[in-house]
């Protein structure tokens, strides 16, 4: 689930292809005025007739949006303007450009509808940051994958790194990338050579790409769509946030729509995340994070590059248009907790996490238009599953016996006509199957989640893990805890949903005021930060004296997104808190921040910003600390990126002889993919830091 707050807007969501068509119909003169015209459109939106929304431009121009049954504008006819130039007018395009983008899954059938497989797109309607992947925040670089296209060939000095804590991955992390991308050219910035242009599909070689008997060759239409998407993404990366206005975004949306028509919904979803990130950055939205936009660009370029190579690995890379619900037979599931869901497109709701007797994970979601108000109210809304007389609050602390269940690949339960559900008594966390969640060290559980992410970098968010911790104290908005075992590192608990109208942050503050408190925590590990867990629910530790005292009807747990902890829920007196001595943050304290800053400056300021960085300092001096720390490959890839960004050959008349951004995009993707792989290794090390520290002290003694 995404942890970013939703962006409130009076305008209805707009299908990406509608906006792309409106911008494409503008003249060159009007396109230059589009960004300025978009400003203020959302604030000027007013309710109109028949459920529509109107925006007035002066006396003669009134734009009206009339959303369809799905509460979104899905056709050009639903957006009209009264001016003489309509529908090829600036007013209409500006209002469409100010409206939030609708997700393809938002426009499809709701969960539980009897839709024949393949069913709807993977993931609930959540912001991507991610989320918008249903969430959030997953790094698209493959730890063991290849980078599409050479940087070129092999990068000088790309020997395996020593002492870095990160093992170079084949292809991407080792500095050697094999393969090519659409339209390769001569004169790569890294080595001065590049393969000759190839006609037709070109394979991308290296670990992580799926070649073999099960690999699928893309159709000609898919190849054309992937190549167009790569070109649009490379142009947007070279422009950056500063020049990535409505016209650049429209080019991305047009390429995304082409990819969708060609049967590449995963590429389309990655493109929409980039466009939303560009919008949030240009609007200086409070929910914008440059790191999220950088990760979105990496995922888009990685996906488009592999697809444009001509051979894809099936649904894992191309995706599915709708989530497929398959028969699941009879199930007994028990509630674990509720999690609020917010979407950047104005959707809100709840997901209730469930656990079967055999340990299988399931969920029931209720996500619809409504934003924050919907997310807050859905926690106590009725569960639309087989006629069960339960609300989500009751299901989170109860259970269901389901006959004729339908289940998606990610464990979501459908609510078709043939499903029948009967309520069951809930199971506390002290009994099986929930008790097994807290019996395993957190480091082992996180290692499994990291391995799953390496296998499918753009897959679903990591599954929930449980652990018993003792409260250390507050660290800003975070809560410091230490797992109850001798060799455990200090962990950070960060609000899963930081929206001020949700109680996550307030609950963590109240817990932080009780150092020494023993807790059971159920949450999702943040695989992009060192030793960080985003808790969804907490409960008392069995047999402990200084622990939570929750009402009996809460069944021994509090949902941090809905339940509000009060003073009476905490034990009287104080307890001895463990030492707050924290080891080094292996991620934040590593010199890899230099590469991260270079990549993020390229996303923010475009190719020009990276080139300027190359001119102001000698690259080998700037990245010297990386080499001294053992990150030789990262240093070489960053140096190659800076050199490629500044490579702008011109003829005797001062005209660019090679204006294509392909080489720059390949160099940026190589450095970004390697950085993601190295950071994942450091994150894994942070969870086991206490164990490694103790073993090192033992060897010293």
XYZ file of C-alpha atoms in Angstrom:
701
model
C 0.000 0.000 0.000
C 1.147 3.454 -0.655
C 2.052 5.590 2.286
C 1.668 8.889 0.486
C -1.320 11.095 1.086
C -3.747 11.471 -1.726
C -3.977 14.679 -3.705
C -7.410 16.249 -3.295
C -8.869 17.673 -6.513
C -12.306 18.876 -7.577
C -11.634 17.553 -11.073
C -12.518 13.949 -11.945
C -9.780 11.513 -13.024
C -9.000 11.531 -16.749
C -7.949 8.562 -18.865
C -4.331 9.085 -20.053
C -5.200 8.668 -23.733
C -7.791 11.475 -23.565
C -5.200 13.933 -22.269
C -2.568 12.772 -24.770
C -4.954 13.307 -27.680
C -5.931 16.782 -26.462
C -2.293 17.915 -26.239
C -1.439 16.352 -29.596
C -4.211 18.387 -31.275
C -2.741 21.698 -30.095
C -0.636 23.848 -32.378
C 3.014 24.460 -31.552
C 2.174 27.981 -30.371
C -0.507 26.767 -27.967
C 1.708 24.009 -26.588
C 4.158 26.624 -25.365
C 1.366 28.189 -23.306
C -0.023 24.950 -21.903
C 1.956 24.743 -18.639
C 0.980 28.294 -17.676
C -2.672 27.632 -18.568
C -2.824 24.524 -16.364
C -1.971 26.497 -13.217
C -5.082 27.370 -11.270
C -7.435 25.123 -13.234
C -7.983 22.726 -10.328
C -8.733 25.588 -7.930
C -11.230 27.075 -10.403
C -13.240 23.870 -10.817
C -16.902 24.141 -9.823
C -19.740 21.592 -9.754
C -21.833 21.666 -12.919
C -25.018 20.122 -14.167
C -25.613 16.364 -14.393
C -22.712 15.608 -12.074
C -20.184 17.400 -14.258
C -17.395 19.825 -13.326
C -16.859 23.206 -15.002
C -13.889 25.574 -15.275
C -14.389 29.065 -16.712
C -11.812 30.951 -18.806
C -13.021 34.527 -19.216
C -16.471 35.281 -20.633
C -16.534 33.056 -23.725
C -14.830 29.819 -22.659
C -16.406 27.309 -20.299
C -14.870 23.834 -20.088
C -17.114 21.043 -18.824
C -16.010 17.559 -17.793
C -18.769 14.952 -17.569
C -17.358 11.740 -16.042
C -18.859 8.416 -17.005
C -20.212 5.626 -14.796
C -16.737 4.919 -13.442
C -16.437 8.528 -12.140
C -13.689 9.224 -14.710
C -13.444 10.971 -18.080
C -12.726 8.136 -20.481
C -13.676 9.578 -23.892
C -12.946 12.836 -25.680
C -16.664 13.620 -25.923
C -16.891 13.877 -22.124
C -14.679 17.004 -22.191
C -16.145 20.014 -24.005
C -15.400 23.724 -24.338
C -17.609 26.588 -25.567
C -14.835 28.534 -27.342
C -14.559 28.709 -31.138
C -11.393 26.597 -31.339
C -12.861 23.647 -29.457
C -12.047 20.798 -29.284
C -8.524 21.809 -30.395
C -8.342 24.606 -27.857
C -5.945 25.468 -25.066
C -8.718 25.671 -22.441
C -9.852 22.084 -22.840
C -6.296 20.702 -22.865
C -5.396 22.757 -19.780
C -8.310 21.440 -17.720
C -7.583 17.870 -18.771
C -3.931 18.429 -17.882
C -4.865 19.669 -14.403
C -7.084 16.673 -13.644
C -5.604 13.603 -11.941
C -4.740 10.632 -14.140
C -6.995 7.601 -13.898
C -5.427 4.187 -13.440
C -6.459 1.412 -15.823
C -7.390 -0.717 -12.792
C -9.544 2.118 -11.463
C -11.548 2.003 -14.696
C -12.054 -1.758 -14.599
C -14.579 -3.867 -12.719
C -14.515 -3.660 -8.928
C -13.099 -6.441 -6.804
C -15.358 -9.402 -6.616
C -17.122 -8.897 -9.949
C -17.625 -12.043 -11.942
C -15.167 -11.272 -14.711
C -13.676 -14.181 -16.635
C -9.941 -14.614 -16.350
C -7.705 -12.900 -17.010
C -9.210 -10.537 -14.445
C -8.146 -7.048 -13.508
C -4.721 -5.439 -13.260
C -2.468 -6.384 -10.397
C -2.703 -4.306 -7.246
C -5.290 -2.051 -5.647
C -5.734 1.572 -6.595
C -2.894 3.005 -4.573
C -0.555 5.879 -5.150
C 2.841 5.047 -6.336
C 4.479 6.772 -5.179
C 3.807 4.450 -5.776
C 2.523 2.960 -4.649
C 1.275 3.944 -7.462
C 1.730 0.667 -7.509
C -0.416 -0.786 -4.955
C 1.887 0.445 -3.564
C 5.009 1.838 -3.227
C 8.122 2.130 -3.479
C 9.808 -0.970 -4.978
C 13.105 -0.574 -6.694
C 13.026 -1.654 -10.283
C 16.682 -2.458 -10.822
C 17.473 -6.136 -10.885
C 20.156 -7.264 -8.515
C 21.134 -9.996 -10.838
C 19.848 -8.649 -14.089
C 21.295 -7.036 -17.148
C 20.940 -3.438 -18.138
C 19.354 -3.031 -21.543
C 21.924 -1.612 -23.840
C 25.645 -1.180 -23.326
C 27.211 1.696 -21.513
C 29.001 0.542 -23.795
C 30.651 -2.859 -23.732
C 32.619 -3.132 -20.500
C 33.391 -0.226 -18.255
C 37.049 0.298 -17.432
C 38.001 -0.740 -13.951
C 34.936 -2.867 -13.424
C 36.521 -5.470 -11.203
C 34.396 -6.878 -8.405
C 34.177 -4.578 -5.449
C 35.766 -5.573 -2.212
C 34.785 -4.497 1.247
C 31.609 -2.853 0.080
C 29.126 -5.269 1.514
C 27.486 -5.555 -1.892
C 28.172 -8.277 -4.396
C 28.204 -7.011 -7.955
C 25.424 -8.550 -9.960
C 25.990 -10.030 -13.357
C 25.627 -7.444 -16.034
C 24.329 -4.468 -14.154
C 26.339 -4.500 -10.965
C 29.601 -5.637 -12.435
C 29.828 -2.745 -14.796
C 29.535 -4.947 -17.871
C 26.268 -4.635 -19.716
C 25.541 -6.650 -22.777
C 22.895 -6.079 -25.399
C 21.489 -3.091 -27.230
C 18.498 -0.856 -27.386
C 16.388 0.468 -30.215
C 18.307 2.728 -32.483
C 21.876 2.232 -31.150
C 24.380 4.763 -32.378
C 28.093 5.130 -32.598
C 30.179 6.941 -30.069
C 29.061 5.660 -26.691
C 30.194 7.884 -23.896
C 31.812 5.134 -21.839
C 34.219 3.567 -24.260
C 33.715 5.389 -27.495
C 32.280 2.357 -29.270
C 28.842 0.920 -29.698
C 27.346 -1.902 -31.693
C 26.092 -1.122 -35.133
C 22.388 -0.517 -35.544
C 20.474 -3.732 -35.701
C 17.433 -4.442 -37.826
C 14.583 -6.063 -35.985
C 14.527 -7.476 -32.489
C 17.764 -7.427 -30.516
C 18.235 -9.669 -27.496
C 19.410 -8.397 -24.158
C 21.887 -10.859 -22.714
C 22.779 -11.341 -19.068
C 21.492 -12.793 -15.850
C 18.018 -11.769 -14.871
C 16.492 -11.789 -18.364
C 14.362 -14.771 -19.155
C 15.673 -16.545 -22.238
C 15.008 -20.170 -22.853
C 12.197 -22.489 -23.845
C 9.591 -20.471 -21.893
C 10.618 -17.052 -23.223
C 8.114 -15.242 -25.418
C 8.989 -13.301 -28.553
C 7.054 -10.060 -28.751
C 4.847 -9.210 -31.687
C 5.760 -6.477 -34.151
C 3.189 -4.149 -32.568
C 4.636 -4.753 -29.105
C 8.152 -4.091 -30.381
C 7.084 -0.811 -31.953
C 5.277 0.207 -28.777
C 8.278 -0.669 -26.609
C 10.684 1.249 -28.845
C 8.381 4.292 -28.811
C 8.129 4.073 -25.043
C 11.914 3.876 -24.682
C 12.346 6.972 -26.850
C 9.719 8.924 -24.911
C 11.236 7.877 -21.572
C 14.753 8.804 -22.711
C 13.543 12.231 -23.861
C 11.731 12.795 -20.554
C 14.826 11.776 -18.571
C 17.020 14.137 -20.578
C 14.520 16.958 -19.976
C 14.151 16.345 -16.245
C 11.554 17.895 -13.975
C 12.470 21.456 -14.984
C 11.594 20.866 -18.658
C 9.186 17.943 -18.177
C 5.992 19.941 -18.625
C 2.631 18.967 -20.048
C 3.952 18.368 -23.575
C 6.660 15.947 -22.417
C 4.127 14.227 -20.176
C 1.678 13.921 -23.073
C 4.319 12.182 -25.182
C 4.801 9.688 -22.368
C 1.050 9.173 -22.053
C 0.648 8.610 -25.776
C 3.429 6.008 -25.690
C 1.808 4.437 -22.610
C -1.547 4.149 -24.377
C 0.149 2.538 -27.373
C 1.806 0.054 -25.015
C -1.551 -0.749 -23.455
C -3.171 -1.385 -26.837
C -0.234 -3.629 -27.741
C -0.759 -5.723 -24.604
C 1.993 -4.274 -22.394
C 0.085 -3.058 -19.329
C 3.093 -3.285 -17.045
C 4.984 -0.808 -19.191
C 1.928 1.450 -19.188
C 1.715 1.363 -15.389
C 5.406 2.262 -15.085
C 4.866 5.226 -17.422
C 1.911 6.517 -15.424
C 4.025 6.461 -12.276
C 6.651 8.613 -13.978
C 4.049 11.100 -15.229
C 2.489 11.396 -11.783
C 5.920 11.900 -10.289
C 6.718 14.660 -12.783
C 3.425 16.354 -11.985
C 3.961 16.183 -8.237
C 7.502 17.534 -8.578
C 6.468 20.458 -10.770
C 3.549 21.266 -8.457
C 5.862 20.987 -5.426
C 3.416 18.596 -3.850
C 4.021 17.698 -0.221
C 3.883 14.012 -1.108
C 6.617 14.290 -3.742
C 9.929 12.537 -3.150
C 12.705 12.835 -5.693
C 13.895 9.343 -4.758
C 10.498 7.919 -5.751
C 10.600 9.647 -9.137
C 14.153 8.399 -9.683
C 13.028 4.839 -8.939
C 10.053 5.274 -11.285
C 12.334 6.372 -14.124
C 14.611 3.396 -13.470
C 11.689 0.982 -13.605
C 10.304 2.526 -16.797
C 13.633 2.512 -18.641
C 14.416 -1.002 -17.433
C 11.038 -2.369 -18.553
C 10.966 -0.506 -21.872
C 14.561 -1.459 -22.651
C 14.044 -5.158 -22.043
C 10.838 -5.169 -24.064
C 12.459 -3.248 -26.907
C 15.201 -5.879 -27.036
C 12.664 -8.214 -28.673
C 12.391 -11.038 -26.169
C 10.332 -10.823 -23.005
C 9.851 -13.231 -20.125
C 6.088 -13.558 -20.351
C 3.645 -11.999 -17.865
C 6.465 -11.239 -15.397
C 7.616 -8.502 -17.782
C 4.632 -7.738 -19.988
C 2.068 -7.873 -17.159
C -1.607 -8.718 -17.287
C -4.432 -6.375 -18.154
C -6.729 -7.553 -15.382
C -6.255 -9.522 -12.184
C -7.103 -13.183 -12.728
C -9.214 -14.825 -10.025
C -8.861 -18.583 -9.922
C -10.986 -21.093 -7.959
C -9.635 -21.474 -4.423
C -11.991 -24.122 -3.070
C -12.876 -24.017 0.629
C -10.828 -21.785 2.915
C -10.604 -20.903 6.597
C -8.976 -17.510 7.066
C -8.356 -15.413 10.179
C -7.927 -11.651 10.428
C -4.560 -10.078 11.197
C -5.106 -6.320 10.809
C -6.599 -3.524 8.675
C -4.634 -1.099 6.514
C -5.995 2.157 5.063
C -5.434 2.783 1.345
C -5.066 6.199 -0.320
C -4.650 6.831 -4.023
C -3.194 9.784 -5.900
C -6.212 9.536 -8.225
C -8.735 10.161 -5.443
C -9.477 6.575 -4.477
C -9.574 5.424 -0.873
C -10.480 2.380 1.136
C -9.151 -0.418 3.273
C -7.358 -3.742 2.903
C -7.856 -6.371 5.596
C -5.000 -8.862 5.825
C -5.882 -12.499 6.506
C -3.991 -15.676 7.352
C -4.974 -19.286 6.648
C -4.238 -22.244 8.900
C -1.398 -23.342 6.599
C 0.237 -19.900 6.745
C -0.983 -18.701 3.335
C -1.620 -14.938 3.127
C -4.889 -13.494 1.806
C -6.560 -10.106 1.763
C -9.957 -8.493 1.226
C -9.982 -4.981 -0.223
C -12.578 -2.251 -0.524
C -11.133 0.615 -2.595
C -13.420 3.113 -4.349
C -13.519 6.815 -5.236
C -13.559 9.030 -2.153
C -9.989 9.751 -1.068
C -9.238 10.316 2.606
C -12.856 10.290 3.784
C -13.400 6.940 2.095
C -10.190 5.500 3.606
C -11.230 6.532 7.117
C -14.793 5.270 6.821
C -14.005 2.013 5.029
C -12.372 0.577 8.145
C -15.826 -0.083 9.567
C -17.664 -0.701 6.273
C -19.359 -4.025 5.537
C -17.331 -6.773 3.891
C -18.727 -7.596 0.454
C -17.763 -11.253 0.439
C -20.252 -14.102 0.110
C -22.955 -12.482 2.223
C -20.850 -12.545 5.412
C -22.417 -10.302 8.080
C -19.105 -8.698 9.040
C -17.489 -5.317 8.694
C -13.752 -4.857 8.145
C -13.190 -4.095 11.825
C -14.855 -7.375 12.743
C -13.034 -9.331 10.052
C -9.637 -8.004 11.203
C -10.312 -9.617 14.604
C -12.470 -12.490 13.372
C -12.410 -15.091 10.647
C -14.303 -16.576 7.721
C -15.133 -20.013 6.412
C -15.364 -19.549 2.634
C -16.890 -21.988 0.160
C -16.257 -21.589 -3.555
C -13.508 -19.015 -2.963
C -11.861 -17.184 -5.849
C -8.287 -16.003 -5.326
C -5.923 -13.825 -7.373
C -2.222 -14.500 -7.748
C -1.394 -11.983 -5.012
C -3.845 -13.541 -2.545
C -6.784 -11.186 -2.973
C -10.154 -12.819 -2.368
C -12.898 -12.205 -4.936
C -16.584 -11.847 -4.182
C -18.304 -13.504 -7.112
C -21.854 -14.839 -7.079
C -20.746 -18.376 -6.243
C -18.806 -17.386 -3.108
C -20.341 -18.184 0.283
C -18.804 -17.033 3.577
C -19.616 -17.784 7.224
C -18.088 -15.824 10.145
C -15.702 -17.636 12.501
C -14.273 -16.832 15.915
C -11.119 -14.784 15.678
C -7.687 -16.098 16.622
C -5.428 -13.978 18.887
C -1.809 -13.470 17.980
C -0.819 -15.859 20.771
C -2.431 -18.819 18.955
C -1.640 -20.483 15.648
C -1.486 -19.662 12.843
C -0.744 -16.046 13.871
C 1.762 -17.018 16.590
C 4.194 -18.402 13.998
C 4.616 -14.915 12.529
C 6.464 -13.812 15.676
C 8.592 -16.932 16.160
C 11.136 -16.104 13.443
C 13.879 -13.460 13.735
C 13.046 -10.390 11.673
C 16.368 -10.598 9.805
C 15.455 -14.040 8.427
C 12.008 -12.867 7.325
C 13.475 -9.796 5.615
C 16.064 -11.933 3.822
C 13.197 -13.923 2.274
C 11.441 -10.705 1.196
C 14.644 -9.365 -0.361
C 15.122 -12.615 -2.283
C 11.551 -12.346 -3.590
C 12.207 -8.787 -4.688
C 15.399 -9.778 -6.488
C 13.435 -12.437 -8.359
C 10.682 -9.973 -9.319
C 11.854 -6.359 -8.784
C 8.525 -4.841 -9.870
C 6.346 -7.388 -8.109
C 3.952 -6.919 -5.223
C 4.932 -5.193 -2.009
C 6.729 -7.330 0.602
C 4.529 -9.484 2.806
C 3.948 -8.628 6.450
C 6.396 -9.830 9.099
C 6.079 -9.986 12.874
C 8.579 -9.447 15.674
C 8.767 -8.807 19.411
C 10.519 -5.545 20.289
C 11.349 -3.331 23.255
C 10.865 0.421 22.884
C 14.016 2.554 22.990
C 12.590 6.014 22.256
C 11.730 8.535 19.569
C 13.948 9.647 16.692
C 12.107 12.513 15.042
C 8.849 11.087 13.681
C 10.241 7.546 13.882
C 10.221 5.114 16.784
C 13.430 3.304 17.742
C 13.028 -0.259 18.997
C 15.254 -3.258 19.508
C 14.150 -6.779 18.777
C 13.978 -8.999 21.856
C 17.034 -11.133 21.164
C 20.670 -10.701 22.110
C 22.121 -10.068 18.653
C 19.400 -7.799 17.274
C 20.130 -4.430 15.642
C 18.286 -1.222 16.434
C 15.199 -0.918 14.206
C 13.230 2.103 13.076
C 9.451 1.989 13.032
C 8.182 4.524 10.488
C 4.529 5.430 9.995
C 3.031 3.252 7.273
C 0.693 6.101 6.268
C 1.971 9.524 7.393
C -1.195 11.434 6.493
C -1.980 13.658 9.511
C -5.662 12.648 9.432
C -4.732 9.001 10.010
C -3.603 7.917 13.515
C -0.371 6.117 12.503
C 2.016 8.903 13.493
C 0.112 9.858 16.667
C 0.095 6.228 17.840
C 3.847 5.914 17.328
C 4.395 9.115 19.334
C 2.391 7.714 22.251
C 4.359 4.456 22.185
C 7.666 6.364 22.064
C 6.752 8.048 25.367
C 7.082 4.657 27.129
C 10.718 3.469 26.859
C 11.139 -0.137 27.907
C 7.657 -1.122 26.714
C 7.480 -4.605 25.214
C 5.458 -4.953 22.011
C 4.532 -7.355 19.300
C 4.679 -5.542 15.967
C 3.167 -6.635 12.663
C 4.311 -4.602 9.670
C 5.882 -4.394 6.264
C 9.677 -4.071 5.969
C 10.831 -1.012 4.044
C 13.306 -2.572 1.634
C 14.591 0.829 0.511
C 15.829 1.897 3.963
C 18.219 0.389 6.460
C 16.558 -1.672 9.217
C 13.173 0.052 8.839
C 9.747 -1.448 9.444
C 6.404 0.190 8.675
C 4.055 -1.157 11.385
C 0.373 -1.789 10.723
C -0.633 -3.245 14.104
C 0.801 -3.766 17.588
C -0.102 -5.993 20.501
C 1.087 -7.038 23.969
C 3.852 -9.588 24.536
C 2.440 -12.694 26.299
C 3.601 -12.978 29.904
C 5.340 -9.595 29.978
C 4.557 -7.175 32.819
C 5.437 -3.901 31.090
C 3.423 -4.239 27.913
C 0.205 -2.944 26.357
C -3.139 -3.400 28.111
C -5.715 -3.459 25.344
C -9.485 -3.904 25.657
C -10.688 -7.489 25.501
C -12.795 -6.786 22.410
C -9.640 -5.762 20.511
C -8.469 -9.401 20.712
C -4.927 -8.441 21.698
C -3.996 -6.040 18.900
C -4.481 -2.448 17.807
C -4.676 -1.415 14.142
C -2.442 1.656 14.003
C -4.342 3.089 11.019
C -7.746 3.002 12.749
C -7.477 2.358 16.512
C -6.262 5.229 18.711
C -4.069 4.259 21.673
C -4.953 6.066 24.912
C -3.200 6.466 28.250
C -5.144 3.594 29.773
C -3.726 1.203 27.184
C -0.224 1.597 28.643
C 1.072 0.105 31.917
C 1.725 2.392 34.902
C 5.251 3.263 35.949
C 8.402 3.014 33.889
C 10.673 0.237 32.764
C 14.350 0.040 32.016
C 14.935 0.969 28.402
C 17.745 -0.661 26.426
C 20.732 1.323 25.278
C 20.054 3.613 22.350
C 23.561 3.143 20.993
C 23.066 2.695 17.292
C 25.612 1.386 14.872
C 26.376 3.142 11.615
C 23.623 3.384 9.035
C 25.234 1.207 6.386
C 23.096 2.804 3.687
C 23.115 6.501 4.627
C 26.764 6.484 5.735
C 28.109 4.746 2.636
C 29.684 6.911 -0.117
C 26.996 5.644 -2.508
C 25.132 8.866 -1.743
C 27.399 10.516 -4.344
C 25.969 8.309 -7.081
C 22.459 8.779 -5.744
C 22.847 12.557 -5.771
C 24.152 12.498 -9.349
C 21.211 10.376 -10.526
C 18.634 12.472 -8.688
C 20.133 15.723 -9.970
C 19.703 14.302 -13.477
C 16.035 13.582 -12.784
C 15.463 17.029 -11.285
C 17.489 19.141 -13.709
C 17.823 16.859 -16.715
C 20.892 16.028 -18.727
C 22.168 19.589 -18.428
C 22.417 19.301 -14.625
C 24.532 16.132 -14.850
C 26.748 17.722 -17.496
C 27.240 20.772 -15.292
C 28.308 18.523 -12.432
C 30.873 16.939 -14.736
C 32.333 20.340 -15.607
C 32.590 21.665 -12.066
C 34.707 18.822 -10.682
C 37.078 16.225 -12.013
C 35.002 13.015 -12.076
C 37.799 10.825 -10.800
C 38.329 13.222 -7.898
C 34.614 13.526 -7.188
C 34.139 9.760 -7.035
C 37.453 8.961 -5.362
C 35.783 8.141 -2.014
C 33.756 5.477 -3.806
C 36.890 3.753 -5.047
C 38.586 3.964 -1.665
C 35.524 2.356 -0.047
C 35.595 -0.506 -2.549
C 32.781 0.725 -4.811
C 34.952 0.802 -7.919
C 32.185 -0.181 -10.322
C 29.837 2.481 -8.974
C 32.578 5.079 -9.448
C 33.213 4.018 -13.040
C 29.521 4.000 -13.946
C 29.019 7.459 -12.401
C 32.049 8.767 -14.272
C 30.723 7.311 -17.524
C 27.336 8.934 -16.897
C 28.874 12.357 -16.299
C 31.002 12.031 -19.442
C 28.043 10.950 -21.586
C 25.875 13.797 -20.273
C 28.523 16.315 -21.347
C 29.092 14.669 -24.739
C 27.314 16.963 -27.218
C 29.232 16.745 -30.531
C 28.551 19.545 -32.998
C 29.435 20.187 -36.619
C 31.252 23.239 -37.988
C 27.984 25.188 -37.960
C 27.364 24.474 -34.264
C 24.564 21.990 -34.881
C 24.297 18.811 -32.806
C 25.448 15.813 -34.804
C 23.921 13.340 -32.352
C 20.854 14.798 -30.572
C 19.538 11.375 -29.519
C 19.301 10.896 -25.730
C 19.701 7.097 -26.036
C 23.334 6.986 -24.927
C 22.637 9.201 -21.939
C 19.607 7.106 -20.946
C 21.670 3.895 -21.187
C 24.436 5.351 -19.017
C 21.929 6.659 -16.464
C 20.127 3.305 -16.333
C 23.383 1.381 -15.875
C 24.442 3.545 -12.921
C 20.949 3.499 -11.421
C 20.531 -0.276 -11.710
C 23.906 -0.903 -10.119
C 23.106 1.519 -7.300
C 19.786 -0.246 -6.598
C 21.542 -3.624 -6.413
C 24.245 -2.313 -4.072
C 21.718 -0.601 -1.818
C 19.635 -3.764 -1.542
C 22.700 -5.625 -0.334
C 23.378 -2.924 2.249
C 19.755 -2.993 3.438
C 20.016 -6.757 3.949
C 23.222 -6.214 5.937
C 21.532 -3.590 8.148
C 18.975 -6.094 9.437
C 21.742 -8.499 10.450
C 24.149 -5.804 11.667
C 23.841 -6.749 15.328
C 24.560 -10.384 14.543
C 27.580 -9.484 12.425
C 28.816 -7.081 15.124
C 28.596 -9.679 17.877
C 30.304 -12.343 15.796
C 33.082 -9.874 14.956
C 33.591 -9.043 18.639
C 33.722 -12.748 19.429
C 36.440 -13.278 16.836
C 38.384 -10.332 18.280
C 38.251 -11.788 21.788
